[in-house]
């Protein structure tokens, strides 16, 4: 098929590479704010497993072409397209409307517009209204990709939510993605608004599970119960399962947090209040400072002049992004008390430096996690990168002045850490 992909998001880059790799003729137009010349140097794209290599491989052939020029009447393919794949950021709705106006003015043949953007519910229907010609149909295919495994998620999907009321458009989307639908049927077809709402509802449910576990962790701590026993007992119940039952120091990310806030906004706009979602958001923001409160309690509020090592800044392992990451409110809380921070992260230091600027109380330790611990009074584990899972405890004991380990992801065994002569504090967990 002849495909135009528009956008500079992870979803657009993945779609362009994946569709071109199976023989579709793809032209990828980047958004003017994020041209390809800058995009290919972005940390998040370079850190995304396989994706940049796949893009470069397809660009060497004739299946994929990338363009930074505006997607206007002059740039639009003269022979038209079969599919227009829109993967734009939430604040780029105007760009989508301009492209649809171009399609309306230059193409009379049938076209399927795939809305793969995070836009308000009902936007796919408005896209079709903007086209306004028979045979030009818009369908919703919500972005379900996860950072750190986008290529795998696209090429070996567990499912696609397809919002379509048009049989011909549905058949065309299925043909477009046929190469990735061979193992088992992965399409869940439903009305367009239902697909848009389902995507938000999924992330709302996952966030609710995390916040619920964080509430239980607080309760378990006050009762002298190790929350790990509770987590395992709940997960063993087949009605619940283990996924997203890990308490921690808060979640972040450009999609997860954004979808949750958008779901709350949808509730409010419809005239329905959402105490549950508001509480989920409140719990999560409160948890982002939980390591700070544990540090405060351990030193009885006397924090000025201390040095803290932090391992991890990215909102999750495998990405260089820090959008809504727990490390941000944690840093500002520490600095407000005059605490010096020495921070290590395998990928996210450039993004963090851009976000916080030059800070006299912040030292980046790029090469070695243990470098961050030199002269520190405590170590805070914020992002559970694999390189942090099995540290040299004897070395940490020698480096940390106060022997304090604050585990924001509960990845360490409290009793084992204590047996190494260190003081352990987790989220609802402690040695004993």
Tab-separated table of C-alpha atoms in Angstrom:
chain	number	residue	atom	x	y	z
A	1	UNK	CA	0.000	0.000	0.000
A	2	UNK	CA	0.961	3.656	-0.398
A	3	UNK	CA	1.181	5.040	3.131
A	4	UNK	CA	1.874	8.470	4.547
A	5	UNK	CA	2.881	8.565	8.223
A	6	UNK	CA	2.728	11.955	9.944
A	7	UNK	CA	4.244	12.831	13.310
A	8	UNK	CA	7.439	12.750	15.358
A	9	UNK	CA	6.271	10.543	18.207
A	10	UNK	CA	7.533	7.075	19.123
A	11	UNK	CA	4.361	5.691	17.511
A	12	UNK	CA	5.037	7.408	14.181
A	13	UNK	CA	8.683	6.341	14.038
A	14	UNK	CA	7.759	2.740	14.838
A	15	UNK	CA	4.903	2.636	12.327
A	16	UNK	CA	7.087	4.078	9.555
A	17	UNK	CA	9.847	1.515	10.081
A	18	UNK	CA	7.549	-1.471	10.618
A	19	UNK	CA	5.247	-0.808	7.662
A	20	UNK	CA	8.156	-0.158	5.295
A	21	UNK	CA	9.936	-3.314	6.469
A	22	UNK	CA	7.115	-5.527	5.120
A	23	UNK	CA	6.888	-3.912	1.693
A	24	UNK	CA	4.506	-0.968	2.002
A	25	UNK	CA	5.638	2.205	0.258
A	26	UNK	CA	5.922	4.647	3.135
A	27	UNK	CA	6.576	8.377	3.204
A	28	UNK	CA	7.124	9.650	6.705
A	29	UNK	CA	6.560	13.365	7.270
A	30	UNK	CA	7.901	14.554	10.604
A	31	UNK	CA	6.191	17.315	12.563
A	32	UNK	CA	7.835	20.727	11.938
A	33	UNK	CA	8.750	21.080	15.612
A	34	UNK	CA	10.735	17.805	15.550
A	35	UNK	CA	12.462	17.314	12.162
A	36	UNK	CA	14.266	14.100	11.323
A	37	UNK	CA	17.646	15.807	11.571
A	38	UNK	CA	16.994	16.406	15.290
A	39	UNK	CA	14.829	13.357	15.905
A	40	UNK	CA	17.474	10.811	14.932
A	41	UNK	CA	19.790	12.305	17.568
A	42	UNK	CA	17.177	12.190	20.340
A	43	UNK	CA	18.189	10.080	23.340
A	44	UNK	CA	14.800	8.367	23.564
A	45	UNK	CA	15.015	7.181	19.947
A	46	UNK	CA	18.626	6.068	20.216
A	47	UNK	CA	17.826	4.141	23.401
A	48	UNK	CA	14.756	2.414	21.961
A	49	UNK	CA	15.817	-1.206	21.259
A	50	UNK	CA	16.041	-2.079	17.536
A	51	UNK	CA	14.029	0.893	16.288
A	52	UNK	CA	16.752	3.207	15.004
A	53	UNK	CA	18.511	0.316	13.306
A	54	UNK	CA	15.267	-0.704	11.598
A	55	UNK	CA	14.686	2.874	10.437
A	56	UNK	CA	18.183	3.133	9.006
A	57	UNK	CA	17.825	-0.256	7.285
A	58	UNK	CA	14.554	0.671	5.575
A	59	UNK	CA	15.850	4.122	4.601
A	60	UNK	CA	18.646	2.508	2.576
A	61	UNK	CA	16.046	0.929	0.290
A	62	UNK	CA	13.118	2.386	-1.595
A	63	UNK	CA	10.315	1.442	0.816
A	64	UNK	CA	10.763	4.375	3.225
A	65	UNK	CA	11.451	8.039	2.654
A	66	UNK	CA	11.584	10.649	5.418
A	67	UNK	CA	10.707	14.277	4.774
A	68	UNK	CA	11.044	17.333	7.012
A	69	UNK	CA	9.132	19.585	4.628
A	70	UNK	CA	5.563	20.658	5.527
A	71	UNK	CA	2.889	18.173	4.505
A	72	UNK	CA	1.042	20.565	2.207
A	73	UNK	CA	-0.474	20.356	-1.292
A	74	UNK	CA	2.961	20.529	-2.939
A	75	UNK	CA	4.496	17.769	-0.780
A	76	UNK	CA	1.521	15.394	-0.777
A	77	UNK	CA	2.151	12.404	-3.098
A	78	UNK	CA	0.852	13.280	-6.566
A	79	UNK	CA	-0.708	9.839	-7.023
A	80	UNK	CA	-2.464	9.994	-3.682
A	81	UNK	CA	-2.246	7.471	-0.840
A	82	UNK	CA	-4.183	4.487	0.408
A	83	UNK	CA	-3.572	5.109	4.125
A	84	UNK	CA	-2.776	8.222	6.138
A	85	UNK	CA	-1.354	7.256	9.548
A	86	UNK	CA	-1.529	10.120	12.061
A	87	UNK	CA	0.597	9.643	15.197
A	88	UNK	CA	0.746	13.059	16.827
A	89	UNK	CA	1.093	14.469	20.341
A	90	UNK	CA	-2.024	15.652	22.201
A	91	UNK	CA	-1.205	19.326	21.566
A	92	UNK	CA	-0.876	18.815	17.784
A	93	UNK	CA	-4.551	18.591	16.818
A	94	UNK	CA	-4.200	21.698	14.652
A	95	UNK	CA	-1.495	19.947	12.625
A	96	UNK	CA	-3.838	17.000	12.060
A	97	UNK	CA	-6.622	19.305	10.868
A	98	UNK	CA	-4.281	21.010	8.384
A	99	UNK	CA	-3.224	17.668	6.936
A	100	UNK	CA	-6.841	16.547	6.597
A	101	UNK	CA	-7.578	19.780	4.733
A	102	UNK	CA	-4.730	18.926	2.344
A	103	UNK	CA	-6.142	15.436	1.764
A	104	UNK	CA	-9.582	16.896	1.093
A	105	UNK	CA	-8.208	19.346	-1.470
A	106	UNK	CA	-5.862	17.067	-3.429
A	107	UNK	CA	-7.221	13.513	-3.178
A	108	UNK	CA	-10.541	12.323	-4.529
A	109	UNK	CA	-9.793	8.592	-4.326
A	110	UNK	CA	-10.732	6.566	-1.229
A	111	UNK	CA	-8.355	6.822	1.711
A	112	UNK	CA	-8.323	5.401	5.227
A	113	UNK	CA	-7.115	7.793	7.919
A	114	UNK	CA	-5.759	5.931	10.948
A	115	UNK	CA	-5.884	8.024	14.095
A	116	UNK	CA	-2.992	6.662	16.166
A	117	UNK	CA	-2.746	9.879	18.185
A	118	UNK	CA	-3.685	10.605	21.779
A	119	UNK	CA	-6.516	13.007	20.995
A	120	UNK	CA	-9.799	13.659	22.816
A	121	UNK	CA	-12.551	11.081	22.607
A	122	UNK	CA	-14.640	11.684	19.498
A	123	UNK	CA	-11.747	13.162	17.495
A	124	UNK	CA	-11.698	10.288	14.990
A	125	UNK	CA	-15.310	10.998	14.060
A	126	UNK	CA	-14.457	14.681	13.651
A	127	UNK	CA	-11.584	13.701	11.359
A	128	UNK	CA	-13.959	11.848	9.064
A	129	UNK	CA	-16.328	14.834	9.051
A	130	UNK	CA	-13.400	17.061	8.039
A	131	UNK	CA	-12.663	14.829	5.037
A	132	UNK	CA	-16.246	15.098	3.901
A	133	UNK	CA	-16.020	12.834	0.828
A	134	UNK	CA	-17.432	9.360	0.156
A	135	UNK	CA	-14.842	6.621	0.590
A	136	UNK	CA	-12.631	8.732	2.836
A	137	UNK	CA	-12.926	7.108	6.256
A	138	UNK	CA	-11.242	7.669	9.613
A	139	UNK	CA	-10.666	4.826	12.066
A	140	UNK	CA	-9.198	4.798	15.560
A	141	UNK	CA	-6.162	2.643	16.327
A	142	UNK	CA	-5.074	3.813	19.807
A	143	UNK	CA	-1.362	3.935	20.538
A	144	UNK	CA	-0.651	0.965	22.835
A	145	UNK	CA	3.149	0.957	22.506
A	146	UNK	CA	5.411	0.903	25.548
A	147	UNK	CA	8.684	2.783	25.626
A	148	UNK	CA	11.582	0.383	25.758
A	149	UNK	CA	9.779	-2.271	23.694
A	150	UNK	CA	8.026	-0.343	20.916
A	151	UNK	CA	9.408	-2.404	18.028
A	152	UNK	CA	8.503	-5.675	19.703
A	153	UNK	CA	5.076	-4.311	20.646
A	154	UNK	CA	4.300	-3.330	17.037
A	155	UNK	CA	5.706	-6.376	15.281
A	156	UNK	CA	4.563	-8.954	17.849
A	157	UNK	CA	1.420	-7.319	19.231
A	158	UNK	CA	-0.805	-8.857	21.841
A	159	UNK	CA	-3.748	-6.984	20.348
A	160	UNK	CA	-4.856	-3.923	18.439
A	161	UNK	CA	-7.902	-1.943	19.527
A	162	UNK	CA	-9.551	-1.022	16.224
A	163	UNK	CA	-12.308	1.560	16.328
A	164	UNK	CA	-14.182	1.264	13.056
A	165	UNK	CA	-17.798	1.155	11.944
A	166	UNK	CA	-16.838	0.701	8.268
A	167	UNK	CA	-16.266	-2.823	6.925
A	168	UNK	CA	-14.117	-1.729	3.974
A	169	UNK	CA	-11.887	0.413	6.166
A	170	UNK	CA	-11.581	-2.451	8.635
A	171	UNK	CA	-10.494	-4.804	5.851
A	172	UNK	CA	-7.894	-2.297	4.658
A	173	UNK	CA	-6.404	-1.871	8.132
A	174	UNK	CA	-6.255	-5.625	8.566
A	175	UNK	CA	-4.437	-5.940	5.229
A	176	UNK	CA	-2.048	-3.131	6.176
A	177	UNK	CA	-1.035	-5.000	9.347
A	178	UNK	CA	-1.453	-8.539	8.004
A	179	UNK	CA	2.244	-9.353	8.434
A	180	UNK	CA	1.830	-8.808	12.175
A	181	UNK	CA	-1.412	-10.735	12.557
A	182	UNK	CA	-0.334	-14.257	11.632
A	183	UNK	CA	0.239	-15.919	15.000
A	184	UNK	CA	-3.266	-15.294	16.301
A	185	UNK	CA	-6.138	-12.880	15.805
A	186	UNK	CA	-5.115	-9.653	17.507
A	187	UNK	CA	-7.786	-7.206	16.357
A	188	UNK	CA	-10.522	-6.186	18.762
A	189	UNK	CA	-12.998	-4.251	16.656
A	190	UNK	CA	-15.407	-1.833	18.302
A	191	UNK	CA	-16.950	1.595	17.650
A	192	UNK	CA	-14.462	4.453	17.382
A	193	UNK	CA	-15.368	6.217	20.606
A	194	UNK	CA	-15.310	2.909	22.449
A	195	UNK	CA	-11.737	2.260	21.268
A	196	UNK	CA	-10.616	5.730	22.314
A	197	UNK	CA	-12.182	5.368	25.753
A	198	UNK	CA	-10.907	1.794	26.185
A	199	UNK	CA	-7.305	2.925	25.778
A	200	UNK	CA	-7.712	5.532	28.508
A	201	UNK	CA	-9.618	3.087	30.708
A	202	UNK	CA	-6.826	0.494	30.505
A	203	UNK	CA	-4.191	2.904	31.761
A	204	UNK	CA	-6.631	4.188	34.377
A	205	UNK	CA	-7.082	0.645	35.705
A	206	UNK	CA	-3.334	-0.035	35.772
A	207	UNK	CA	-2.688	3.233	37.593
A	208	UNK	CA	-5.417	2.383	40.081
A	209	UNK	CA	-3.776	-0.967	40.858
A	210	UNK	CA	-0.431	0.728	41.489
A	211	UNK	CA	-1.937	3.401	43.726
A	212	UNK	CA	-3.955	0.791	45.617
A	213	UNK	CA	-0.784	-1.178	46.317
A	214	UNK	CA	0.931	1.994	47.472
A	215	UNK	CA	-1.919	2.607	49.918
A	216	UNK	CA	-1.618	-0.972	51.167
A	217	UNK	CA	2.136	-0.535	51.561
A	218	UNK	CA	1.528	2.397	53.886
A	219	UNK	CA	-1.004	0.408	55.889
A	220	UNK	CA	1.288	-2.627	56.046
A	221	UNK	CA	4.140	-0.473	57.315
A	222	UNK	CA	2.009	0.978	60.110
A	223	UNK	CA	0.918	-2.530	61.138
A	224	UNK	CA	4.410	-4.018	61.047
A	225	UNK	CA	3.548	-6.235	58.073
A	226	UNK	CA	5.871	-6.855	55.125
A	227	UNK	CA	3.808	-5.812	52.079
A	228	UNK	CA	5.590	-8.413	49.944
A	229	UNK	CA	3.563	-11.148	51.633
A	230	UNK	CA	0.395	-9.211	50.834
A	231	UNK	CA	1.422	-8.689	47.212
A	232	UNK	CA	2.153	-12.364	46.677
A	233	UNK	CA	-1.078	-13.416	48.364
A	234	UNK	CA	-3.139	-11.060	46.216
A	235	UNK	CA	-1.352	-11.991	42.997
A	236	UNK	CA	-1.938	-15.704	43.574
A	237	UNK	CA	-5.690	-15.048	43.368
A	238	UNK	CA	-6.603	-15.775	39.730
A	239	UNK	CA	-9.142	-12.950	39.783
A	240	UNK	CA	-6.358	-10.447	40.459
A	241	UNK	CA	-2.984	-11.653	39.120
A	242	UNK	CA	0.451	-10.183	39.715
A	243	UNK	CA	0.659	-7.462	37.061
A	244	UNK	CA	1.008	-3.873	38.310
A	245	UNK	CA	0.829	-4.917	41.959
A	246	UNK	CA	4.248	-3.522	42.827
A	247	UNK	CA	4.273	-0.643	45.324
A	248	UNK	CA	6.865	2.010	44.699
A	249	UNK	CA	7.768	5.678	44.753
A	250	UNK	CA	5.253	6.704	42.083
A	251	UNK	CA	4.753	6.247	38.349
A	252	UNK	CA	5.407	8.678	35.513
A	253	UNK	CA	5.886	8.718	31.758
A	254	UNK	CA	4.482	10.763	28.881
A	255	UNK	CA	1.678	8.318	28.042
A	256	UNK	CA	0.663	6.710	31.320
A	257	UNK	CA	0.330	9.911	33.340
A	258	UNK	CA	-1.140	11.811	30.395
A	259	UNK	CA	-3.836	9.205	29.752
A	260	UNK	CA	-4.844	9.142	33.396
A	261	UNK	CA	-5.197	12.919	33.518
A	262	UNK	CA	-7.071	12.891	30.210
A	263	UNK	CA	-9.497	10.271	31.542
A	264	UNK	CA	-10.156	12.478	34.561
A	265	UNK	CA	-10.708	15.438	32.221
A	266	UNK	CA	-13.157	13.410	30.130
A	267	UNK	CA	-15.095	12.565	33.284
A	268	UNK	CA	-15.201	16.211	34.309
A	269	UNK	CA	-16.198	17.448	30.840
A	270	UNK	CA	-19.079	14.983	30.751
A	271	UNK	CA	-20.429	16.421	33.993
A	272	UNK	CA	-19.415	13.398	36.052
A	273	UNK	CA	-17.072	13.825	38.979
A	274	UNK	CA	-14.408	11.157	39.453
A	275	UNK	CA	-13.328	10.893	43.102
A	276	UNK	CA	-11.574	7.593	42.345
A	277	UNK	CA	-9.342	8.958	39.579
A	278	UNK	CA	-8.609	12.105	41.548
A	279	UNK	CA	-7.563	9.949	44.483
A	280	UNK	CA	-5.344	7.805	42.248
A	281	UNK	CA	-3.598	10.944	40.996
A	282	UNK	CA	-3.247	12.333	44.521
A	283	UNK	CA	-1.805	9.083	45.873
A	284	UNK	CA	0.717	8.944	43.055
A	285	UNK	CA	1.921	12.515	43.536
A	286	UNK	CA	2.161	11.923	47.289
A	287	UNK	CA	4.246	8.765	46.720
A	288	UNK	CA	6.792	10.639	44.615
A	289	UNK	CA	8.096	12.208	47.836
A	290	UNK	CA	7.952	9.063	49.956
A	291	UNK	CA	11.728	8.538	49.839
A	292	UNK	CA	12.227	12.104	50.985
A	293	UNK	CA	9.907	11.534	53.947
A	294	UNK	CA	11.777	8.357	54.887
A	295	UNK	CA	15.056	10.277	54.769
A	296	UNK	CA	13.500	13.035	56.906
A	297	UNK	CA	12.314	10.505	59.465
A	298	UNK	CA	15.658	8.723	59.661
A	299	UNK	CA	17.600	11.940	60.300
A	300	UNK	CA	14.830	13.537	62.411
A	301	UNK	CA	14.445	16.422	60.014
A	302	UNK	CA	18.087	17.490	60.164
A	303	UNK	CA	18.917	17.228	56.467
A	304	UNK	CA	20.868	20.383	55.654
A	305	UNK	CA	24.410	19.568	54.606
A	306	UNK	CA	23.724	15.877	53.919
A	307	UNK	CA	24.675	14.233	50.630
A	308	UNK	CA	22.337	11.705	49.004
A	309	UNK	CA	23.148	9.352	46.130
A	310	UNK	CA	20.320	8.632	43.695
A	311	UNK	CA	20.303	5.694	41.324
A	312	UNK	CA	17.890	6.232	38.457
A	313	UNK	CA	16.122	9.266	36.984
A	314	UNK	CA	14.161	7.899	34.003
A	315	UNK	CA	10.473	7.298	34.613
A	316	UNK	CA	11.107	3.595	33.992
A	317	UNK	CA	14.006	1.329	32.948
A	318	UNK	CA	14.804	1.211	29.249
A	319	UNK	CA	14.030	4.834	28.409
A	320	UNK	CA	15.856	8.143	28.493
A	321	UNK	CA	12.711	10.138	29.292
A	322	UNK	CA	11.871	11.798	32.585
A	323	UNK	CA	8.314	13.015	31.839
A	324	UNK	CA	6.418	13.174	35.175
A	325	UNK	CA	9.214	11.039	36.685
A	326	UNK	CA	9.297	10.655	40.498
A	327	UNK	CA	12.875	11.948	40.573
A	328	UNK	CA	11.751	15.503	39.783
A	329	UNK	CA	9.671	16.304	42.915
A	330	UNK	CA	12.173	14.280	44.951
A	331	UNK	CA	15.061	16.474	43.797
A	332	UNK	CA	13.252	19.718	44.518
A	333	UNK	CA	12.263	18.493	47.989
A	334	UNK	CA	15.886	17.571	48.757
A	335	UNK	CA	17.294	20.845	47.454
A	336	UNK	CA	14.777	22.836	49.491
A	337	UNK	CA	16.407	21.307	52.585
A	338	UNK	CA	19.959	22.008	51.428
A	339	UNK	CA	20.730	18.372	50.540
A	340	UNK	CA	23.467	17.712	48.000
A	341	UNK	CA	22.601	15.070	45.374
A	342	UNK	CA	24.940	12.821	43.416
A	343	UNK	CA	22.954	11.099	40.666
A	344	UNK	CA	23.567	8.246	38.254
A	345	UNK	CA	21.348	7.011	35.413
A	346	UNK	CA	22.389	4.955	32.358
A	347	UNK	CA	20.346	7.038	29.892
A	348	UNK	CA	18.367	9.948	31.319
A	349	UNK	CA	21.058	12.407	32.485
A	350	UNK	CA	20.836	14.627	29.343
A	351	UNK	CA	17.059	14.939	29.698
A	352	UNK	CA	17.387	15.700	33.405
A	353	UNK	CA	20.068	18.311	32.793
A	354	UNK	CA	17.825	20.016	30.253
A	355	UNK	CA	14.894	19.969	32.679
A	356	UNK	CA	16.561	21.265	35.856
A	357	UNK	CA	19.418	23.321	34.401
A	358	UNK	CA	22.554	24.055	36.384
A	359	UNK	CA	22.045	23.232	40.054
A	360	UNK	CA	24.832	23.820	42.592
A	361	UNK	CA	23.486	20.990	44.756
A	362	UNK	CA	23.463	18.439	41.906
A	363	UNK	CA	26.377	16.376	40.595
A	364	UNK	CA	25.949	14.007	37.656
A	365	UNK	CA	27.932	10.755	37.814
A	366	UNK	CA	27.826	9.401	34.282
A	367	UNK	CA	30.243	6.498	34.292
A	368	UNK	CA	29.829	4.505	37.475
A	369	UNK	CA	26.882	4.081	39.888
A	370	UNK	CA	29.324	3.753	42.797
A	371	UNK	CA	30.797	7.150	41.961
A	372	UNK	CA	27.469	8.652	43.047
A	373	UNK	CA	27.833	7.013	46.461
A	374	UNK	CA	31.243	8.479	47.270
A	375	UNK	CA	30.806	10.672	50.328
A	376	UNK	CA	27.023	10.141	50.407
A	377	UNK	CA	25.068	9.580	53.595
A	378	UNK	CA	22.306	7.526	51.954
A	379	UNK	CA	21.439	5.817	48.681
A	380	UNK	CA	17.999	6.209	47.086
A	381	UNK	CA	16.964	3.699	44.406
A	382	UNK	CA	14.415	5.486	42.190
A	383	UNK	CA	14.489	3.629	38.836
A	384	UNK	CA	15.038	-0.126	38.798
A	385	UNK	CA	17.577	-0.372	35.970
A	386	UNK	CA	19.083	-3.873	35.739
A	387	UNK	CA	22.541	-2.571	36.559
A	388	UNK	CA	21.299	-1.704	40.066
A	389	UNK	CA	19.774	-5.066	40.998
A	390	UNK	CA	22.862	-6.791	42.417
A	391	UNK	CA	25.220	-4.186	43.830
A	392	UNK	CA	28.447	-4.822	45.697
A	393	UNK	CA	27.078	-4.452	49.233
A	394	UNK	CA	30.522	-4.469	50.843
A	395	UNK	CA	31.550	-1.602	48.619
A	396	UNK	CA	28.354	0.330	49.396
A	397	UNK	CA	28.939	-0.206	53.104
A	398	UNK	CA	32.373	1.351	52.749
A	399	UNK	CA	31.123	4.300	50.683
A	400	UNK	CA	27.964	5.365	52.554
A	401	UNK	CA	28.501	7.445	55.663
A	402	UNK	CA	25.177	6.539	57.315
A	403	UNK	CA	24.727	3.051	55.771
A	404	UNK	CA	21.145	3.913	54.674
A	405	UNK	CA	19.487	2.262	51.669
A	406	UNK	CA	16.121	3.715	50.587
A	407	UNK	CA	14.622	1.294	48.053
A	408	UNK	CA	11.902	3.062	46.069
A	409	UNK	CA	11.112	-0.020	43.959
A	410	UNK	CA	11.392	-2.858	46.503
A	411	UNK	CA	13.934	-4.711	44.396
A	412	UNK	CA	16.230	-5.671	47.294
A	413	UNK	CA	15.767	-8.292	50.000
A	414	UNK	CA	15.485	-6.336	53.279
A	415	UNK	CA	16.974	-9.062	55.457
A	416	UNK	CA	19.886	-9.699	53.116
A	417	UNK	CA	20.718	-5.996	52.955
A	418	UNK	CA	20.578	-5.818	56.762
A	419	UNK	CA	22.874	-8.835	57.006
A	420	UNK	CA	25.447	-6.848	55.014
A	421	UNK	CA	25.478	-4.251	57.781
A	422	UNK	CA	23.260	-1.685	56.039
A	423	UNK	CA	19.991	-0.075	57.089
A	424	UNK	CA	17.136	-0.901	54.694
A	425	UNK	CA	13.916	1.058	54.137
A	426	UNK	CA	11.554	0.144	51.310
A	427	UNK	CA	7.948	0.859	50.357
A	428	UNK	CA	6.074	-1.114	52.992
A	429	UNK	CA	9.140	-3.262	53.582
A	430	UNK	CA	11.906	-3.318	56.167
A	431	UNK	CA	14.282	-5.842	57.657
A	432	UNK	CA	13.008	-7.713	60.699
